[in-house]
Short mmCIF file of C-alpha atoms and ligand atoms in Angstrom, two decimals:
data_model
loop_
_atom_site.label_atom_id
_atom_site.label_comp_id
_atom_site.label_asym_id
_atom_site.label_seq_id
_atom_site.Cartn_x
_atom_site.Cartn_y
_atom_site.Cartn_z
CA UNK A 29 101.37 124.65 92.41
CA UNK A 30 98.96 123.35 89.80
CA UNK A 31 95.41 124.51 90.77
CA UNK A 32 93.74 121.22 89.80
CA UNK A 33 96.21 119.15 91.80
CA UNK A 34 95.72 121.52 94.72
CA UNK A 35 91.95 120.98 94.55
CA UNK A 36 92.63 117.25 94.65
CA UNK A 37 94.61 117.62 97.87
CA UNK A 38 98.17 117.95 96.56
CA UNK A 39 100.46 119.81 98.95
CA UNK A 40 104.10 120.32 99.97
CA UNK A 41 104.15 117.00 101.86
CA UNK A 42 103.44 115.00 98.69
CA UNK A 43 105.48 117.39 96.53
CA UNK A 44 108.54 116.64 98.63
CA UNK A 45 108.32 112.87 98.14
CA UNK A 46 107.49 113.27 94.44
CA UNK A 47 110.85 114.97 93.79
CA UNK A 48 112.63 111.73 92.93
CA UNK A 49 109.97 110.92 90.31
CA UNK A 50 109.77 114.32 88.64
CA UNK A 51 111.56 113.13 85.51
CA UNK A 52 109.24 111.05 83.32
CA UNK A 53 106.32 110.92 85.75
CA UNK A 54 103.38 113.00 86.80
CA UNK A 55 101.41 112.92 90.04
CA UNK A 56 97.90 111.50 90.15
CA UNK A 57 95.37 110.60 92.84
CA UNK A 58 93.71 107.22 92.86
CA UNK A 59 89.91 107.41 92.63
CA UNK A 60 89.05 103.71 92.37
CA UNK A 61 90.83 100.38 92.50
CA UNK A 62 89.68 97.22 90.76
CA UNK A 63 91.13 93.96 89.52
CA UNK A 64 92.19 95.41 86.17
CA UNK A 65 93.92 98.46 87.60
CA UNK A 66 93.09 101.89 88.95
CA UNK A 67 91.40 105.10 87.95
CA UNK A 68 93.60 108.09 88.58
CA UNK A 69 92.90 111.81 88.57
CA UNK A 70 95.73 113.84 87.06
CA UNK A 71 95.95 117.56 86.48
CA UNK A 72 94.46 117.12 82.99
CA UNK A 73 91.95 114.30 83.19
CA UNK A 74 91.02 111.00 84.75
CA UNK A 75 92.92 108.03 83.32
CA UNK A 76 93.00 104.26 83.71
CA UNK A 77 96.34 102.99 84.94
CA UNK A 78 97.86 99.60 85.63
CA UNK A 79 100.15 98.90 88.55
CA UNK A 80 103.74 98.27 87.47
CA UNK A 81 105.05 94.72 87.88
CA UNK A 82 107.79 95.91 90.18
CA UNK A 83 105.35 97.66 92.51
CA UNK A 84 103.18 94.56 92.67
CA UNK A 85 106.19 92.38 93.28
CA UNK A 86 107.17 94.58 96.21
CA UNK A 87 103.68 94.08 97.67
CA UNK A 88 102.55 97.69 97.20
CA UNK A 89 98.80 97.72 96.72
CA UNK A 90 97.31 101.10 95.87
CA UNK A 91 94.29 102.32 97.83
CA UNK A 92 91.69 104.99 97.09
CA UNK A 93 93.13 108.36 98.12
CA UNK A 94 96.74 107.45 97.37
CA UNK A 95 98.97 109.84 95.47
CA UNK A 96 100.98 108.03 92.82
CA UNK A 97 103.77 108.67 90.31
CA UNK A 98 102.43 107.66 86.90
CA UNK A 99 103.78 107.62 83.37
CA UNK A 100 102.12 107.41 79.97
CA UNK A 101 103.76 105.62 77.05
CA UNK A 102 103.31 106.57 73.39
CA UNK A 103 100.31 104.19 73.05
CA UNK A 104 98.53 106.13 75.79
CA UNK A 105 98.87 103.35 78.39
CA UNK A 106 99.35 104.73 81.92
CA UNK A 107 101.37 102.91 84.57
CA UNK A 108 101.63 103.49 88.31
CA UNK A 109 105.31 103.31 89.28
CA UNK A 110 105.23 104.43 92.88
CA UNK A 111 102.82 105.19 95.67
CA UNK A 112 103.87 108.27 97.59
CA UNK A 113 104.16 108.01 101.39
CA UNK A 114 100.72 108.29 102.99
CA UNK A 115 99.74 111.03 105.39
CA UNK A 116 97.41 108.54 107.09
CA UNK A 117 95.29 105.48 106.34
CA UNK A 118 92.13 103.79 107.49
CA UNK A 119 92.42 100.00 107.50
CA UNK A 120 90.40 96.99 108.40
CA UNK A 121 91.17 93.47 109.47
CA UNK A 122 91.64 91.03 106.63
CA UNK A 123 92.60 87.50 107.60
CA UNK A 124 93.24 86.67 103.93
CA UNK A 125 96.28 88.94 103.67
CA UNK A 126 99.75 88.24 104.97
CA UNK A 127 99.76 91.48 106.95
CA UNK A 128 96.23 90.83 108.22
CA UNK A 129 95.42 94.37 107.13
CA UNK A 130 93.58 95.86 104.19
CA UNK A 131 94.06 99.57 103.64
CA UNK A 132 90.71 101.07 102.67
CA UNK A 133 91.39 104.77 102.15
CA UNK A 134 94.37 107.03 102.59
CA UNK A 135 95.31 110.70 102.93
CA UNK A 136 92.13 111.81 104.65
CA UNK A 137 91.60 115.04 106.63
CA UNK A 138 88.09 114.67 108.00
CA UNK A 139 85.67 111.77 108.53
CA UNK A 140 81.94 112.37 108.42
CA UNK A 141 80.61 109.65 110.69
CA UNK A 142 77.09 109.44 109.43
CA UNK A 143 74.11 107.88 111.10
CA UNK A 144 70.42 108.37 110.75
CA UNK A 145 68.14 109.90 113.33
CA UNK A 146 65.80 106.94 113.52
CA UNK A 147 66.11 103.63 115.28
CA UNK A 148 69.51 103.16 113.56
CA UNK A 149 71.10 105.67 115.93
CA UNK A 150 73.39 103.40 117.89
CA UNK A 151 75.79 104.94 120.39
CA UNK A 152 77.98 101.87 120.60
CA UNK A 153 78.51 101.88 116.85
CA UNK A 154 79.36 105.57 116.97
CA UNK A 155 81.98 104.83 119.61
CA UNK A 156 83.55 102.19 117.35
CA UNK A 157 83.73 104.57 114.43
CA UNK A 158 85.20 107.29 116.64
CA UNK A 159 87.91 104.94 117.89
CA UNK A 160 88.91 103.96 114.35
CA UNK A 161 88.89 107.51 113.03
CA UNK A 162 90.92 108.93 115.90
CA UNK A 163 93.49 106.18 115.65
CA UNK A 164 93.97 107.04 111.98
CA UNK A 165 94.77 110.66 112.83
CA UNK A 166 91.62 111.89 111.09
CA UNK A 167 89.31 114.56 112.58
CA UNK A 168 85.82 113.16 113.26
CA UNK A 169 82.59 115.06 112.55
CA UNK A 170 79.30 113.38 113.44
CA UNK A 171 76.48 113.87 110.93
CA UNK A 172 73.00 112.88 112.06
CA UNK A 173 70.88 112.56 108.92
CA UNK A 174 67.10 112.32 108.41
CA UNK A 175 66.28 115.09 110.91
CA UNK A 176 62.94 115.38 109.07
CA UNK A 177 61.69 112.11 110.55
CA UNK A 178 62.89 112.71 114.12
CA UNK A 179 60.70 114.48 116.67
CA UNK A 180 63.39 115.14 119.29
CA UNK A 181 66.52 116.17 117.38
CA UNK A 182 67.96 118.22 120.28
CA UNK A 183 67.67 115.32 122.70
CA UNK A 184 69.47 113.02 120.22
CA UNK A 185 72.24 115.59 119.72
CA UNK A 186 72.67 115.70 123.50
CA UNK A 187 72.85 111.90 123.65
CA UNK A 188 75.66 111.99 121.09
CA UNK A 189 77.47 114.83 122.84
CA UNK A 190 77.41 112.76 126.03
CA UNK A 191 79.67 110.15 124.41
CA UNK A 192 81.67 112.56 122.25
CA UNK A 193 81.78 115.95 124.00
CA UNK A 194 84.67 117.29 121.91
CA UNK A 195 83.36 116.27 118.46
CA UNK A 196 81.30 118.59 116.21
CA UNK A 197 77.78 117.18 115.78
CA UNK A 198 75.32 118.32 113.10
CA UNK A 199 71.75 117.29 112.38
CA UNK A 200 70.80 117.46 108.71
CA UNK A 201 68.25 116.23 106.22
CA UNK A 202 69.90 115.29 102.94
CA UNK A 203 66.58 114.88 101.13
CA UNK A 204 65.04 118.02 102.66
CA UNK A 205 68.22 120.05 102.16
CA UNK A 206 68.19 121.10 105.82
CA UNK A 207 71.38 121.96 107.74
CA UNK A 208 73.66 121.16 104.80
CA UNK A 209 75.39 124.55 105.12
CA UNK A 210 76.92 123.38 108.42
CA UNK A 211 79.06 120.90 106.45
CA UNK A 212 80.50 123.39 103.97
CA UNK A 213 83.38 124.59 106.21
CA UNK A 214 84.77 121.05 105.95
CA UNK A 215 84.39 120.83 102.19
CA UNK A 216 87.15 123.13 101.05
CA UNK A 217 89.57 122.93 98.14
CA UNK A 218 92.38 120.55 99.01
CA UNK A 219 90.53 118.89 101.89
CA UNK A 220 89.56 115.22 101.77
CA UNK A 221 86.50 113.97 103.62
CA UNK A 222 85.66 110.29 103.97
CA UNK A 223 82.06 109.24 104.55
CA UNK A 224 81.58 106.50 107.13
CA UNK A 225 78.32 104.89 108.13
CA UNK A 226 76.12 101.86 107.62
CA UNK A 227 74.23 101.23 104.45
CA UNK A 228 70.99 103.20 104.23
CA UNK A 229 71.93 106.17 106.40
CA UNK A 230 71.94 108.46 103.35
CA UNK A 231 75.56 108.73 102.18
CA UNK A 232 74.78 108.63 98.45
CA UNK A 233 71.90 111.06 98.95
CA UNK A 234 74.26 113.44 100.72
CA UNK A 235 76.82 113.31 97.90
CA UNK A 236 74.12 113.97 95.31
CA UNK A 237 72.75 116.86 97.36
CA UNK A 238 76.21 118.38 97.86
CA UNK A 239 77.11 118.17 94.24
CA UNK A 240 73.68 118.88 92.86
CA UNK A 241 74.21 116.08 90.32
CA UNK A 242 72.84 112.53 90.29
CA UNK A 243 75.26 110.03 91.80
CA UNK A 244 75.18 107.95 88.62
CA UNK A 245 76.73 110.86 86.80
CA UNK A 246 79.00 111.86 89.65
CA UNK A 247 80.33 108.55 90.79
CA UNK A 248 80.20 106.03 87.98
CA UNK A 249 82.80 105.28 85.36
CA UNK A 250 81.63 103.51 82.21
CA UNK A 251 84.22 101.59 80.25
CA UNK A 252 84.90 98.25 78.59
CA UNK A 253 86.82 95.60 80.44
CA UNK A 254 89.68 93.55 78.98
CA UNK A 255 87.18 91.32 77.11
CA UNK A 256 85.33 94.25 75.67
CA UNK A 257 82.34 93.89 77.99
CA UNK A 258 80.65 97.04 79.15
CA UNK A 259 81.24 97.55 82.87
CA UNK A 260 80.45 100.24 85.39
CA UNK A 261 82.83 100.99 88.21
CA UNK A 262 81.85 103.25 91.06
CA UNK A 263 84.26 106.10 91.45
CA UNK A 264 84.90 106.29 95.16
CA UNK A 265 86.80 109.55 95.25
CA UNK A 266 84.71 112.44 94.05
CA UNK A 267 85.86 115.95 93.35
CA UNK A 268 83.00 118.19 94.48
CA UNK A 269 82.00 121.23 92.49
CA UNK A 270 81.74 123.31 95.67
CA UNK A 271 85.34 122.34 96.59
CA UNK A 272 86.84 119.45 98.44
CA UNK A 273 87.16 115.78 97.76
CA UNK A 274 84.77 113.23 99.20
CA UNK A 275 85.42 109.50 99.48
CA UNK A 276 82.56 107.00 99.73
CA UNK A 277 84.01 103.53 99.86
CA UNK A 278 81.85 100.43 100.12
CA UNK A 279 84.57 98.54 102.03
CA UNK A 280 84.42 101.03 104.82
CA UNK A 281 80.86 100.06 105.62
CA UNK A 282 81.96 96.86 107.33
CA UNK A 283 84.86 98.35 109.18
CA UNK A 284 86.28 96.36 111.99
CA UNK A 285 88.99 97.41 114.31
CA UNK A 286 92.54 97.17 113.13
CA UNK A 287 94.85 99.15 115.29
CA UNK A 288 92.67 101.49 117.23
CA UNK A 289 94.29 101.27 120.63
CA UNK A 290 95.09 104.98 120.88
CA UNK A 291 91.65 105.83 119.57
CA UNK A 292 90.17 103.60 122.24
CA UNK A 293 91.95 105.62 124.90
CA UNK A 294 90.56 108.97 123.74
CA UNK A 295 87.08 107.64 123.05
CA UNK A 296 86.83 106.06 126.50
CA UNK A 297 88.85 108.60 128.44
CA UNK A 298 86.27 108.55 131.28
CA UNK A 299 86.59 104.75 131.64
CA UNK A 300 90.39 104.86 131.39
CA UNK A 301 90.56 107.61 134.05
CA UNK A 302 88.42 105.58 136.45
CA UNK A 303 90.49 102.44 135.77
CA UNK A 304 93.67 104.36 136.60
CA UNK A 305 92.26 105.09 140.06
CA UNK A 306 91.47 101.45 140.94
CA UNK A 307 93.24 100.10 144.04
CA UNK A 308 95.09 97.43 142.04
CA UNK A 309 96.93 98.45 138.88
CA UNK A 310 95.99 95.13 137.20
CA UNK A 311 92.35 95.38 138.32
CA UNK A 312 90.07 93.38 136.00
CA UNK A 313 87.01 95.34 137.21
CA UNK A 314 85.28 92.19 138.30
CA UNK A 315 85.31 91.37 142.02
CA UNK A 316 88.44 93.17 143.21
CA UNK A 317 88.12 95.51 146.20
CA UNK A 318 88.68 99.22 145.54
CA UNK A 319 87.49 99.00 141.91
CA UNK A 320 86.47 102.49 140.83
CA UNK A 321 84.67 101.24 137.72
CA UNK A 322 82.34 98.95 139.68
CA UNK A 323 81.78 101.81 142.14
CA UNK A 324 80.90 104.29 139.35
CA UNK A 325 78.49 101.77 137.79
CA UNK A 326 76.84 101.17 141.19
CA UNK A 327 76.52 104.92 141.75
CA UNK A 328 75.12 105.43 138.27
CA UNK A 329 77.88 107.80 137.09
CA UNK A 330 79.18 105.29 134.50
CA UNK A 331 76.50 103.56 132.40
CA UNK A 332 77.08 99.81 132.39
CA UNK A 333 76.49 99.60 128.61
CA UNK A 334 79.32 102.04 128.07
CA UNK A 335 81.69 99.90 130.11
CA UNK A 336 80.55 96.79 128.22
CA UNK A 337 81.17 98.55 124.93
CA UNK A 338 84.68 99.47 126.10
CA UNK A 339 85.30 95.85 127.10
CA UNK A 340 84.13 94.58 123.72
CA UNK A 341 86.44 96.94 121.86
CA UNK A 342 89.30 95.97 124.14
CA UNK A 343 88.73 92.26 123.41
CA UNK A 344 88.67 92.90 119.66
CA UNK A 345 91.91 94.84 119.91
CA UNK A 346 93.57 92.06 121.85
CA UNK A 347 92.47 89.53 119.21
CA UNK A 348 93.97 91.71 116.47
CA UNK A 349 97.16 92.22 118.49
CA UNK A 350 97.54 88.47 118.90
CA UNK A 351 97.15 87.95 115.19
CA UNK A 352 99.81 90.55 114.43
CA UNK A 353 102.15 89.39 117.13
CA UNK A 354 102.92 85.66 117.27
CA UNK A 355 105.03 86.18 120.42
CA UNK A 356 101.97 87.45 122.24
CA UNK A 357 100.02 84.49 120.92
CA UNK A 358 102.65 82.08 122.19
CA UNK A 359 102.88 83.86 125.56
CA UNK A 360 99.07 83.65 125.95
CA UNK A 361 99.11 79.93 125.08
CA UNK A 362 101.91 79.30 127.55
CA UNK A 363 100.06 81.24 130.24
CA UNK A 364 96.89 79.21 129.77
CA UNK A 365 98.84 75.95 129.67
CA UNK A 366 100.46 76.86 132.97
CA UNK A 367 97.10 77.79 134.48
CA UNK A 368 95.71 74.44 133.25
CA UNK A 369 98.56 72.50 134.88
CA UNK A 370 98.13 74.43 138.13
CA UNK A 371 94.36 73.81 138.15
CA UNK A 372 94.95 70.08 137.62
CA UNK A 373 97.49 70.01 140.42
CA UNK A 374 95.05 71.70 142.81
CA UNK A 375 92.36 69.19 141.85
CA UNK A 376 94.72 66.24 142.38
CA UNK A 377 95.79 67.60 145.74
CA UNK A 378 92.15 67.97 146.77
CA UNK A 379 91.51 64.38 145.68
CA UNK A 380 94.43 63.20 147.75
CA UNK A 381 93.04 65.22 150.64
CA UNK A 382 96.09 67.45 150.86
P1 GDP B 404 73.51 104.99 101.69
O1 GDP B 404 73.35 103.50 101.63
O2 GDP B 404 74.14 105.41 102.98
O3 GDP B 404 74.21 105.57 100.51
O4 GDP B 404 72.01 105.58 101.74
P2 GDP B 404 71.13 106.25 100.56
O5 GDP B 404 71.66 107.58 100.20
O6 GDP B 404 70.98 105.25 99.48
O7 GDP B 404 69.74 106.47 101.32
C1 GDP B 404 68.96 105.41 101.85
C2 GDP B 404 67.51 105.84 101.95
O8 GDP B 404 67.34 106.91 102.88
C3 GDP B 404 66.94 106.37 100.63
O9 GDP B 404 65.63 105.87 100.47
C4 GDP B 404 66.94 107.88 100.80
O10 GDP B 404 65.93 108.52 100.04
C5 GDP B 404 66.65 108.00 102.28
N1 GDP B 404 67.15 109.28 102.84
C6 GDP B 404 68.37 109.83 102.65
N2 GDP B 404 68.44 111.02 103.30
C7 GDP B 404 67.26 111.21 103.91
C8 GDP B 404 66.72 112.26 104.74
O11 GDP B 404 67.34 113.28 105.04
N3 GDP B 404 65.45 112.09 105.20
C9 GDP B 404 64.69 110.98 104.89
N4 GDP B 404 63.47 110.90 105.41
N5 GDP B 404 65.17 109.98 104.11
C10 GDP B 404 66.42 110.09 103.63
#
């Protein structure tokens, strides 16, 4: 196997699906996507490539992290002919697309869910990220940055462990170069890490510190656009000198739920377990007798904010489900229409004194 491709994450899984393209094509990994085309890492260099008309016609939109079959003609123009099947993907809702889904990054092994150890540390947001990551089949690692400005790091780590007992949690300072060694086991040749976290938590600083090079040099591509204007594109997939590939994608910063139902189950296993013990299987955890959730909240074993957070995620998921599934939408409408008719009937009966 080519050592450069291997560093980029190439393996037998992709090799198998590339077989049919071996003649006339070479594999490449997409490092950025823009309106004019893509940037692609190949075993020799990084090239600009356009998406073939056929691929576009078939609705295949490349995403950062994708492995593609590309060809180069005798004028040096590179074309993407196929996108190889994805190992996994992280998506977000996008009402503007027919599928309602926009794929943000693909073929990821580990997600660094990054937050900063100041007032930004928000457990509910962490839970959302965990649900998304788990649903995508990606291993989460929680990185608490800015340990230098936090006086009770251990207490914060314990707070995080309380909501994610089975997830590795590390406190670091990207500017102070503290605790960075704890991340190196995840940054190995062939492994792809995606950085998730709100703006300002220190993602760019971390990449610079890991690579030891300024981000401008690491992540930016300078080129001329079709009209000859000088433009700078941010390379979102970065091959680290120490090994491993890291993806920092701006779109991921405003992630909303797409299809995180399985992730929701593992993230809120405690809530799901309690719900399973309620007296009624369709318990809404409101006023029903024998509700184990209400009991746990009253006894203080389940924090109310955690339950509310679970509810909020559940509502978002249902909204997404409805959008994806018109039948469900219709069934919901029908249900509410029926309830409306029944309510009116009851009111009329009351009026008539029945
Ligand atoms: P990004 O938006 O997530 O890429 O965040 P940046 O990397 O741009 O960092 C945002 C701000 O946080 C910058 O002013 C950084 O200097 C600062 N910062 C990053 N890491 C640390 C850290 O470990 N400690 C402190 N005190 N500040 C940090």
